[in-house]
């Protein structure tokens, strides 16, 4: 379970970094300065990490159910 904890923490901190980068770009645009072109690519790396960790965290409950033998279908 330690592994899941660290992935969750990594996901949280990466989301904070992503939010700060995007906010800084919008603030720079609001001030009236046009940032250099490569600044617009800065959020892409944290966003890619967020996609992979988010998909992992999304699949955790389904994987736990599958491991316990309950499957994904509900029987009434």
Coordinates of C-alpha atoms in Angstrom, one line a residue:
X1 CA 0.0 0.0 0.0
X2 CA 3.0 2.3 0.3
X3 CA 3.2 2.4 -3.5
X4 CA -0.3 3.8 -3.8
X5 CA 0.4 6.4 -1.2
X6 CA 3.4 7.7 -3.0
X7 CA 1.7 7.8 -6.4
X8 CA -1.2 9.7 -4.8
X9 CA 1.2 12.2 -3.3
X10 CA 3.1 12.6 -6.5
X11 CA -0.2 13.2 -8.3
X12 CA -1.2 15.9 -5.8
X13 CA 2.1 17.8 -6.0
X14 CA 2.2 17.5 -9.8
X15 CA -1.3 19.0 -10.0
X16 CA -0.1 22.0 -7.8
X17 CA 2.9 22.5 -10.1
X18 CA 0.7 22.3 -13.2
X19 CA -1.8 24.8 -11.7
X20 CA 1.0 27.3 -10.8
X21 CA 2.5 27.1 -14.3
X22 CA -0.8 27.7 -16.0
X23 CA -1.7 30.5 -13.6
X24 CA 1.7 32.2 -14.2
X25 CA 1.1 32.0 -18.0
X26 CA -2.3 33.6 -17.6
X27 CA -1.0 36.3 -15.3
X28 CA 1.8 37.1 -17.8
X29 CA -0.7 37.4 -20.6
X30 CA -2.9 39.6 -18.4
X31 CA -0.1 42.0 -17.6
X32 CA 0.3 42.5 -21.3
X33 CA 3.6 40.8 -21.9
X34 CA 3.9 38.1 -24.5
X35 CA 6.0 35.2 -23.2
X36 CA 8.5 33.4 -25.4
X37 CA 7.0 30.5 -27.4
X38 CA 8.5 27.7 -25.4
X39 CA 6.7 28.8 -22.2
X40 CA 3.4 27.5 -23.6
X41 CA 4.9 24.0 -23.7
X42 CA 5.8 24.0 -20.0
X43 CA 2.5 22.7 -18.7
X44 CA 2.6 19.7 -21.1
X45 CA 5.1 17.6 -19.1
X46 CA 3.2 17.8 -15.8
X47 CA -0.1 17.3 -17.7
X48 CA 1.3 14.0 -19.2
X49 CA 2.4 12.9 -15.7
X50 CA -1.1 13.8 -14.4
X51 CA -2.7 11.7 -17.1
X52 CA -0.7 8.6 -16.3
X53 CA -1.0 8.8 -12.5
X54 CA -4.7 9.8 -12.7
X55 CA -5.5 6.8 -14.9
X56 CA -3.6 4.6 -12.4
X57 CA -5.5 6.0 -9.5
X58 CA -8.8 5.7 -11.4
X59 CA -8.2 2.0 -12.1
X60 CA -7.2 1.1 -8.5
X61 CA -10.7 0.3 -7.2
X62 CA -11.5 -1.8 -10.2
X63 CA -8.2 -3.7 -9.9
X64 CA -8.9 -4.3 -6.2
X65 CA -12.3 -5.7 -7.0
X66 CA -10.9 -7.9 -9.7
X67 CA -8.2 -9.2 -7.4
X68 CA -10.7 -10.1 -4.8
X69 CA -12.7 -12.1 -7.3
X70 CA -15.8 -10.0 -7.3
X71 CA -15.5 -9.0 -10.9
X72 CA -16.9 -5.8 -12.3
X73 CA -20.5 -7.0 -12.9
X74 CA -23.0 -6.6 -10.2
X75 CA -25.4 -9.4 -9.5
X76 CA -28.9 -8.6 -8.2

